[in-house]
PDB file of C-alpha atoms in Angstrom:
ATOM      1  CA  UNK A  63      99.626  73.570  84.152  1.00 40.00           C
ATOM      2  CA  UNK A  64     100.922  72.972  80.621  1.00 41.00           C
ATOM      3  CA  UNK A  65     102.912  75.465  78.598  1.00 45.00           C
ATOM      4  CA  UNK A  66     100.008  75.713  76.108  1.00 49.00           C
ATOM      5  CA  UNK A  67      97.611  76.776  78.855  1.00 49.00           C
ATOM      6  CA  UNK A  68     100.126  79.339  80.129  1.00 49.00           C
ATOM      7  CA  UNK A  69     100.624  80.651  76.595  1.00 59.00           C
ATOM      8  CA  UNK A  70      96.854  81.054  76.116  1.00 68.00           C
ATOM      9  CA  UNK A  71      96.544  82.914  79.420  1.00 68.00           C
ATOM     10  CA  UNK A  72      99.390  85.260  78.484  1.00 66.00           C
ATOM     11  CA  UNK A  73      97.780  85.878  75.094  1.00 72.00           C
ATOM     12  CA  UNK A  74      94.376  86.626  76.682  1.00 76.00           C
ATOM     13  CA  UNK A  75      95.985  89.047  79.147  1.00 76.00           C
ATOM     14  CA  UNK A  76      97.938  90.781  76.379  1.00 74.00           C
ATOM     15  CA  UNK A  77      94.686  91.280  74.427  1.00 78.00           C
ATOM     16  CA  UNK A  78      93.033  92.893  77.457  1.00 80.00           C
ATOM     17  CA  UNK A  79      96.010  95.201  77.938  1.00 79.00           C
ATOM     18  CA  UNK A  80      96.064  96.004  74.235  1.00 77.00           C
ATOM     19  CA  UNK A  81      92.389  96.973  74.430  1.00 80.00           C
ATOM     20  CA  UNK A  82      93.223  99.252  77.377  1.00 78.00           C
ATOM     21  CA  UNK A  83      96.014 100.799  75.313  1.00 76.00           C
ATOM     22  CA  UNK A  84      93.577 101.471  72.452  1.00 78.00           C
ATOM     23  CA  UNK A  85      91.190 103.146  74.887  1.00 78.00           C
ATOM     24  CA  UNK A  86      94.077 105.324  76.032  1.00 74.00           C
ATOM     25  CA  UNK A  87      94.686 106.423  72.464  1.00 69.00           C
ATOM     26  CA  UNK A  88      91.038 107.485  72.232  1.00 73.00           C
ATOM     27  CA  UNK A  89      91.168 109.385  75.541  1.00 71.00           C
ATOM     28  CA  UNK A  90      88.547 107.171  77.207  1.00 79.00           C
ATOM     29  CA  UNK A  91      87.994 107.296  80.971  1.00 78.00           C
ATOM     30  CA  UNK A  92      85.429 106.221  83.547  1.00 79.00           C
ATOM     31  CA  UNK A  93      84.127 107.512  86.870  1.00 81.00           C
ATOM     32  CA  UNK A  94      82.976 104.734  89.194  1.00 75.00           C
ATOM     33  CA  UNK A  95      80.192 104.740  91.808  1.00 78.00           C
ATOM     34  CA  UNK A  96      82.581 106.056  94.472  1.00 76.00           C
ATOM     35  CA  UNK A  97      83.487 109.081  92.393  1.00 79.00           C
ATOM     36  CA  UNK A  98      86.977 107.938  91.417  1.00 79.00           C
ATOM     37  CA  UNK A  99      87.876 108.754  87.823  1.00 80.00           C
ATOM     38  CA  UNK A 100      90.125 106.367  85.946  1.00 80.00           C
ATOM     39  CA  UNK A 101      91.700 107.741  82.796  1.00 82.00           C
ATOM     40  CA  UNK A 102      92.939 105.142  80.312  1.00 80.00           C
ATOM     41  CA  UNK A 103      96.026 107.231  79.457  1.00 82.00           C
ATOM     42  CA  UNK A 104      97.057 107.513  83.111  1.00 82.00           C
ATOM     43  CA  UNK A 105      96.365 103.823  83.834  1.00 82.00           C
ATOM     44  CA  UNK A 106      98.481 102.712  80.861  1.00 81.00           C
ATOM     45  CA  UNK A 107     101.344 105.025  81.813  1.00 81.00           C
ATOM     46  CA  UNK A 108     101.294 103.881  85.448  1.00 82.00           C
ATOM     47  CA  UNK A 109     101.133 100.181  84.549  1.00 81.00           C
ATOM     48  CA  UNK A 110     103.933 100.423  81.996  1.00 79.00           C
ATOM     49  CA  UNK A 111     106.064 102.447  84.426  1.00 81.00           C
ATOM     50  CA  UNK A 112     105.720  99.821  87.175  1.00 78.00           C
ATOM     51  CA  UNK A 113     107.178  97.270  84.752  1.00 76.00           C
ATOM     52  CA  UNK A 114     109.978  99.611  83.689  1.00 79.00           C
ATOM     53  CA  UNK A 115     108.453 100.191  80.248  1.00 77.00           C
ATOM     54  CA  UNK A 116     107.331 103.095  78.118  1.00 77.00           C
ATOM     55  CA  UNK A 117     103.893 103.106  76.468  1.00 72.00           C
ATOM     56  CA  UNK A 118     105.332 102.058  73.147  1.00 74.00           C
ATOM     57  CA  UNK A 119     103.824  99.568  70.670  1.00 73.00           C
ATOM     58  CA  UNK A 120     103.884  96.069  72.123  1.00 73.00           C
ATOM     59  CA  UNK A 121     104.355  97.059  75.780  1.00 75.00           C
ATOM     60  CA  UNK A 122     101.213  95.115  76.763  1.00 70.00           C
ATOM     61  CA  UNK A 123     102.702  91.846  75.513  1.00 73.00           C
ATOM     62  CA  UNK A 124     105.833  92.295  77.637  1.00 76.00           C
ATOM     63  CA  UNK A 125     103.690  92.912  80.727  1.00 78.00           C
ATOM     64  CA  UNK A 126     101.564  89.821  80.009  1.00 75.00           C
ATOM     65  CA  UNK A 127     104.641  87.644  79.549  1.00 70.00           C
ATOM     66  CA  UNK A 128     106.157  88.855  82.814  1.00 71.00           C
ATOM     67  CA  UNK A 129     102.928  88.227  84.727  1.00 68.00           C
ATOM     68  CA  UNK A 130     102.584  84.687  83.356  1.00 65.00           C
ATOM     69  CA  UNK A 131     103.895  81.809  85.500  1.00 58.00           C
ATOM     70  CA  UNK A 132     106.996  79.942  84.349  1.00 56.00           C
ATOM     71  CA  UNK A 133     106.354  76.946  82.086  1.00 53.00           C
ATOM     72  CA  UNK A 134     105.947  73.659  83.902  1.00 50.00           C
ATOM     73  CA  UNK A 135     107.933  71.945  81.144  1.00 49.00           C
ATOM     74  CA  UNK A 136     111.038  73.434  82.730  1.00 49.00           C
ATOM     75  CA  UNK A 137     110.107  71.778  86.023  1.00 49.00           C
ATOM     76  CA  UNK A 138     109.779  68.412  84.336  1.00 50.00           C
ATOM     77  CA  UNK A 139     113.191  68.830  82.736  1.00 45.00           C
ATOM     78  CA  UNK A 140     114.787  69.771  86.050  1.00 57.00           C
ATOM     79  CA  UNK A 141     116.023  73.059  84.606  1.00 79.00           C
ATOM     80  CA  UNK A 142     116.399  75.188  87.740  1.00 83.00           C
ATOM     81  CA  UNK A 143     118.311  77.921  85.928  1.00 84.00           C
ATOM     82  CA  UNK A 144     115.488  78.406  83.422  1.00 82.00           C
ATOM     83  CA  UNK A 145     113.027  78.766  86.297  1.00 82.00           C
ATOM     84  CA  UNK A 146     115.240  81.266  88.113  1.00 84.00           C
ATOM     85  CA  UNK A 147     115.630  83.302  84.923  1.00 81.00           C
ATOM     86  CA  UNK A 148     111.879  83.789  84.565  1.00 79.00           C
ATOM     87  CA  UNK A 149     110.856  87.481  85.049  1.00 73.00           C
ATOM     88  CA  UNK A 150     108.532  86.513  87.922  1.00 75.00           C
ATOM     89  CA  UNK A 151     111.623  85.736  90.019  1.00 82.00           C
ATOM     90  CA  UNK A 152     114.227  88.230  91.163  1.00 81.00           C
ATOM     91  CA  UNK A 153     117.454  88.585  93.108  1.00 83.00           C
ATOM     92  CA  UNK A 154     115.823  87.453  96.364  1.00 86.00           C
ATOM     93  CA  UNK A 155     114.775  84.145  94.804  1.00 87.00           C
ATOM     94  CA  UNK A 156     118.322  83.653  93.530  1.00 88.00           C
ATOM     95  CA  UNK A 157     119.878  84.470  96.899  1.00 90.00           C
ATOM     96  CA  UNK A 158     117.649  82.002  98.751  1.00 92.00           C
ATOM     97  CA  UNK A 159     118.241  79.337  96.125  1.00 91.00           C
ATOM     98  CA  UNK A 160     122.029  79.776  96.323  1.00 91.00           C
ATOM     99  CA  UNK A 161     121.992  79.403 100.123  1.00 92.00           C
ATOM    100  CA  UNK A 162     119.885  76.236  99.906  1.00 92.00           C
ATOM    101  CA  UNK A 163     122.019  74.802  97.115  1.00 90.00           C
ATOM    102  CA  UNK A 164     125.272  75.250  99.059  1.00 91.00           C
ATOM    103  CA  UNK A 165     123.886  74.089 102.410  1.00 91.00           C
ATOM    104  CA  UNK A 166     125.232  70.870 103.918  1.00 90.00           C
ATOM    105  CA  UNK A 167     123.391  68.995 106.657  1.00 90.00           C
ATOM    106  CA  UNK A 168     125.457  69.106 109.844  1.00 88.00           C
ATOM    107  CA  UNK A 169     123.631  66.065 111.272  1.00 89.00           C
ATOM    108  CA  UNK A 170     124.358  63.784 108.294  1.00 88.00           C
ATOM    109  CA  UNK A 171     127.493  62.374 106.674  1.00 83.00           C
ATOM    110  CA  UNK A 172     128.208  62.159 102.964  1.00 75.00           C
ATOM    111  CA  UNK A 173     129.239  59.060 101.026  1.00 75.00           C
ATOM    112  CA  UNK A 174     132.829  59.507 102.236  1.00 77.00           C
ATOM    113  CA  UNK A 175     131.777  59.621 105.873  1.00 79.00           C
ATOM    114  CA  UNK A 176     132.409  63.346 106.214  1.00 81.00           C
ATOM    115  CA  UNK A 177     129.989  65.533 108.153  1.00 83.00           C
ATOM    116  CA  UNK A 178     127.891  67.683 105.876  1.00 86.00           C
ATOM    117  CA  UNK A 179     125.555  65.863 103.513  1.00 88.00           C
ATOM    118  CA  UNK A 180     124.481  68.173 100.632  1.00 88.00           C
ATOM    119  CA  UNK A 181     120.894  69.312 101.064  1.00 90.00           C
ATOM    120  CA  UNK A 182     120.382  69.266  97.295  1.00 88.00           C
ATOM    121  CA  UNK A 183     121.186  65.531  97.256  1.00 86.00           C
ATOM    122  CA  UNK A 184     118.735  64.924 100.068  1.00 87.00           C
ATOM    123  CA  UNK A 185     115.977  66.713  98.138  1.00 87.00           C
ATOM    124  CA  UNK A 186     116.684  64.936  94.841  1.00 84.00           C
ATOM    125  CA  UNK A 187     115.069  61.806  93.445  1.00 80.00           C
ATOM    126  CA  UNK A 188     117.114  58.765  94.391  1.00 74.00           C
ATOM    127  CA  UNK A 189     115.917  56.193  91.852  1.00 62.00           C
ATOM    128  CA  UNK A 190     116.873  57.069  89.276  1.00 65.00           C
ATOM    129  CA  UNK A 191     119.267  59.614  90.769  1.00 62.00           C
ATOM    130  CA  UNK A 192     118.593  63.088  89.399  1.00 76.00           C
ATOM    131  CA  UNK A 193     120.120  66.074  91.211  1.00 79.00           C
ATOM    132  CA  UNK A 194     118.122  68.360  88.913  1.00 82.00           C
ATOM    133  CA  UNK A 195     114.919  67.412  90.700  1.00 83.00           C
ATOM    134  CA  UNK A 196     116.387  68.613  93.985  1.00 86.00           C
ATOM    135  CA  UNK A 197     117.460  71.886  92.385  1.00 88.00           C
ATOM    136  CA  UNK A 198     113.909  72.444  91.139  1.00 87.00           C
ATOM    137  CA  UNK A 199     112.579  71.708  94.624  1.00 88.00           C
ATOM    138  CA  UNK A 200     114.886  74.443  95.924  1.00 91.00           C
ATOM    139  CA  UNK A 201     113.502  76.929  93.406  1.00 89.00           C
ATOM    140  CA  UNK A 202     109.971  76.100  94.512  1.00 88.00           C
ATOM    141  CA  UNK A 203     111.012  76.380  98.178  1.00 91.00           C
ATOM    142  CA  UNK A 204     112.520  79.804  97.425  1.00 91.00           C
ATOM    143  CA  UNK A 205     109.152  80.773  95.873  1.00 87.00           C
ATOM    144  CA  UNK A 206     107.334  79.819  99.068  1.00 88.00           C
ATOM    145  CA  UNK A 207     109.812  81.696 101.277  1.00 90.00           C
ATOM    146  CA  UNK A 208     109.554  84.877  99.201  1.00 85.00           C
ATOM    147  CA  UNK A 209     105.743  84.631  99.116  1.00 82.00           C
ATOM    148  CA  UNK A 210     105.647  84.325 102.917  1.00 84.00           C
ATOM    149  CA  UNK A 211     107.496  87.609 103.440  1.00 79.00           C
ATOM    150  CA  UNK A 212     104.907  90.408 103.809  1.00 69.00           C
ATOM    151  CA  UNK A 213     107.425  93.111 103.033  1.00 57.00           C
ATOM    152  CA  UNK A 214     111.099  93.925 103.233  1.00 50.00           C
ATOM    153  CA  UNK A 215     112.248  97.130 104.898  1.00 46.00           C
ATOM    154  CA  UNK A 216     115.607  98.470 103.777  1.00 45.00           C
ATOM    155  CA  UNK A 217     117.501 100.573 106.288  1.00 47.00           C
ATOM    156  CA  UNK A 218     118.804 103.465 104.194  1.00 49.00           C
ATOM    157  CA  UNK A 219     120.706 106.572 105.160  1.00 55.00           C
ATOM    158  CA  UNK A 220     117.943 108.953 104.134  1.00 57.00           C
ATOM    159  CA  UNK A 221     116.877 111.879 106.294  1.00 60.00           C
ATOM    160  CA  UNK A 222     114.120 114.482 106.098  1.00 59.00           C
ATOM    161  CA  UNK A 223     114.732 118.155 106.797  1.00 61.00           C
ATOM    162  CA  UNK A 224     117.608 120.009 108.387  1.00 57.00           C
ATOM    163  CA  UNK A 225     117.179 118.137 111.681  1.00 56.00           C
ATOM    164  CA  UNK A 226     117.743 114.759 110.089  1.00 57.00           C
ATOM    165  CA  UNK A 227     114.684 112.735 111.081  1.00 57.00           C
ATOM    166  CA  UNK A 228     114.563 109.310 109.399  1.00 55.00           C
ATOM    167  CA  UNK A 229     112.896 109.128 105.980  1.00 56.00           C
ATOM    168  CA  UNK A 230     110.795 105.950 105.953  1.00 55.00           C
ATOM    169  CA  UNK A 231     107.424 106.708 104.350  1.00 59.00           C
ATOM    170  CA  UNK A 232     104.736 104.087 103.773  1.00 59.00           C
ATOM    171  CA  UNK A 233     104.376 102.723 100.286  1.00 63.00           C
ATOM    172  CA  UNK A 234     106.864 102.604  97.406  1.00 64.00           C
ATOM    173  CA  UNK A 235     108.863 105.707  96.449  1.00 69.00           C
ATOM    174  CA  UNK A 236     111.152 106.333  93.487  1.00 72.00           C
ATOM    175  CA  UNK A 237     114.214 108.541  93.200  1.00 75.00           C
ATOM    176  CA  UNK A 238     114.748 110.299  89.862  1.00 76.00           C
ATOM    177  CA  UNK A 239     117.807 111.993  88.387  1.00 75.00           C
ATOM    178  CA  UNK A 240     118.522 113.155  84.855  1.00 74.00           C
ATOM    179  CA  UNK A 241     120.555 109.989  84.332  1.00 75.00           C
ATOM    180  CA  UNK A 242     117.802 107.813  85.839  1.00 79.00           C
ATOM    181  CA  UNK A 243     114.786 109.526  84.343  1.00 79.00           C
ATOM    182  CA  UNK A 244     111.093 109.061  85.171  1.00 79.00           C
ATOM    183  CA  UNK A 245     108.462 107.886  82.709  1.00 82.00           C
ATOM    184  CA  UNK A 246     106.278 110.395  80.891  1.00 82.00           C
ATOM    185  CA  UNK A 247     103.605 110.815  83.567  1.00 83.00           C
ATOM    186  CA  UNK A 248     105.975 111.756  86.459  1.00 81.00           C
ATOM    187  CA  UNK A 249     108.016 113.903  84.035  1.00 84.00           C
ATOM    188  CA  UNK A 250     104.832 115.788  83.127  1.00 86.00           C
ATOM    189  CA  UNK A 251     104.097 116.395  86.828  1.00 84.00           C
ATOM    190  CA  UNK A 252     107.642 117.682  87.328  1.00 84.00           C
ATOM    191  CA  UNK A 253     107.060 120.077  84.441  1.00 86.00           C
ATOM    192  CA  UNK A 254     103.871 121.303  86.118  1.00 86.00           C
ATOM    193  CA  UNK A 255     105.821 121.915  89.324  1.00 84.00           C
ATOM    194  CA  UNK A 256     108.452 123.842  87.382  1.00 85.00           C
ATOM    195  CA  UNK A 257     105.805 126.074  85.812  1.00 86.00           C
ATOM    196  CA  UNK A 258     104.164 126.693  89.197  1.00 84.00           C
ATOM    197  CA  UNK A 259     107.485 127.598  90.825  1.00 82.00           C
ATOM    198  CA  UNK A 260     108.439 129.910  87.946  1.00 83.00           C
ATOM    199  CA  UNK A 261     105.158 131.833  88.300  1.00 82.00           C
ATOM    200  CA  UNK A 262     105.669 132.603  91.997  1.00 78.00           C
ATOM    201  CA  UNK A 263     106.639 136.071  93.116  1.00 68.00           C
ATOM    202  CA  UNK A 264     110.366 136.703  92.874  1.00 68.00           C
ATOM    203  CA  UNK A 265     112.593 136.815  95.932  1.00 77.00           C
ATOM    204  CA  UNK A 266     116.128 135.853  96.728  1.00 80.00           C
ATOM    205  CA  UNK A 267     117.565 132.419  95.991  1.00 79.00           C
ATOM    206  CA  UNK A 268     116.337 131.088  99.351  1.00 81.00           C
ATOM    207  CA  UNK A 269     112.743 132.140  98.616  1.00 81.00           C
ATOM    208  CA  UNK A 270     112.873 130.666  95.133  1.00 80.00           C
ATOM    209  CA  UNK A 271     114.333 127.402  96.479  1.00 83.00           C
ATOM    210  CA  UNK A 272     111.588 127.066  99.075  1.00 83.00           C
ATOM    211  CA  UNK A 273     108.972 127.918  96.444  1.00 83.00           C
ATOM    212  CA  UNK A 274     110.316 125.148  94.242  1.00 84.00           C
ATOM    213  CA  UNK A 275     110.072 122.663  97.117  1.00 84.00           C
ATOM    214  CA  UNK A 276     106.460 123.713  97.734  1.00 85.00           C
ATOM    215  CA  UNK A 277     105.531 123.298  94.060  1.00 85.00           C
ATOM    216  CA  UNK A 278     107.201 119.879  93.908  1.00 85.00           C
ATOM    217  CA  UNK A 279     105.409 118.682  97.036  1.00 84.00           C
ATOM    218  CA  UNK A 280     102.053 119.748  95.589  1.00 86.00           C
ATOM    219  CA  UNK A 281     102.804 117.470  92.602  1.00 84.00           C
ATOM    220  CA  UNK A 282     103.799 114.555  94.855  1.00 83.00           C
ATOM    221  CA  UNK A 283     107.585 114.962  94.781  1.00 80.00           C
ATOM    222  CA  UNK A 284     110.370 115.771  97.210  1.00 78.00           C
ATOM    223  CA  UNK A 285     114.077 116.399  96.832  1.00 78.00           C
ATOM    224  CA  UNK A 286     117.112 114.297  97.748  1.00 74.00           C
ATOM    225  CA  UNK A 287     120.654 115.540  98.053  1.00 70.00           C
ATOM    226  CA  UNK A 288     123.029 113.627  95.805  1.00 67.00           C
ATOM    227  CA  UNK A 289     126.792 113.745  95.620  1.00 66.00           C
ATOM    228  CA  UNK A 290     127.944 115.465  92.475  1.00 63.00           C
ATOM    229  CA  UNK A 291     130.986 114.113  90.688  1.00 64.00           C
ATOM    230  CA  UNK A 292     133.989 116.345  91.154  1.00 63.00           C
ATOM    231  CA  UNK A 293     135.134 118.009  87.970  1.00 61.00           C
ATOM    232  CA  UNK A 294     138.792 117.584  87.046  1.00 56.00           C
TER     233      UNK A 294
END
């Protein structure tokens, strides 16, 4: 696939996302045959949030660029670093690549007769010699390894409730603090929870705390304990 084709695909995708953004500005929505209502404002906010963006002018182009495949011109040039730097690849790609790049074959000797022939040399073109081609092969191998992993479970020290059962829900979850703030849509839902909790009948601090938890859960949120920095 040439860089021109990739550029045209990114441009077509950015136009579609821009059209969606314009619909959001007009408050357009749609209810499908199964009764699910899709609101353009909510869809834009959710999509931008998943890419770590705000719904600001030009956000659609950044999403399109990130979703586009890396240019094949970089492959031809043997530029592994340019491929690894593409937004479609992350820290896992880099980690796998680094392991492959440093690996030495224990069943082969190098040119000095020492055990441990570099895998990158083995994967590179020999005539003419070009180690860059082997490095690119390692990037592509890292792509295949990452794509073959259905999901990665991180074992975190997170517990639910006073009895400490493990917190490992299905699906992605985000943790928000004032320093690490949510996008507008989750922030709006938090505000709704705040209003609901404030309108509940008064009690002591325990009752108000439990009421706040109830209101947050109704808006799709929970609460994590975090260590506060000690004041001097």
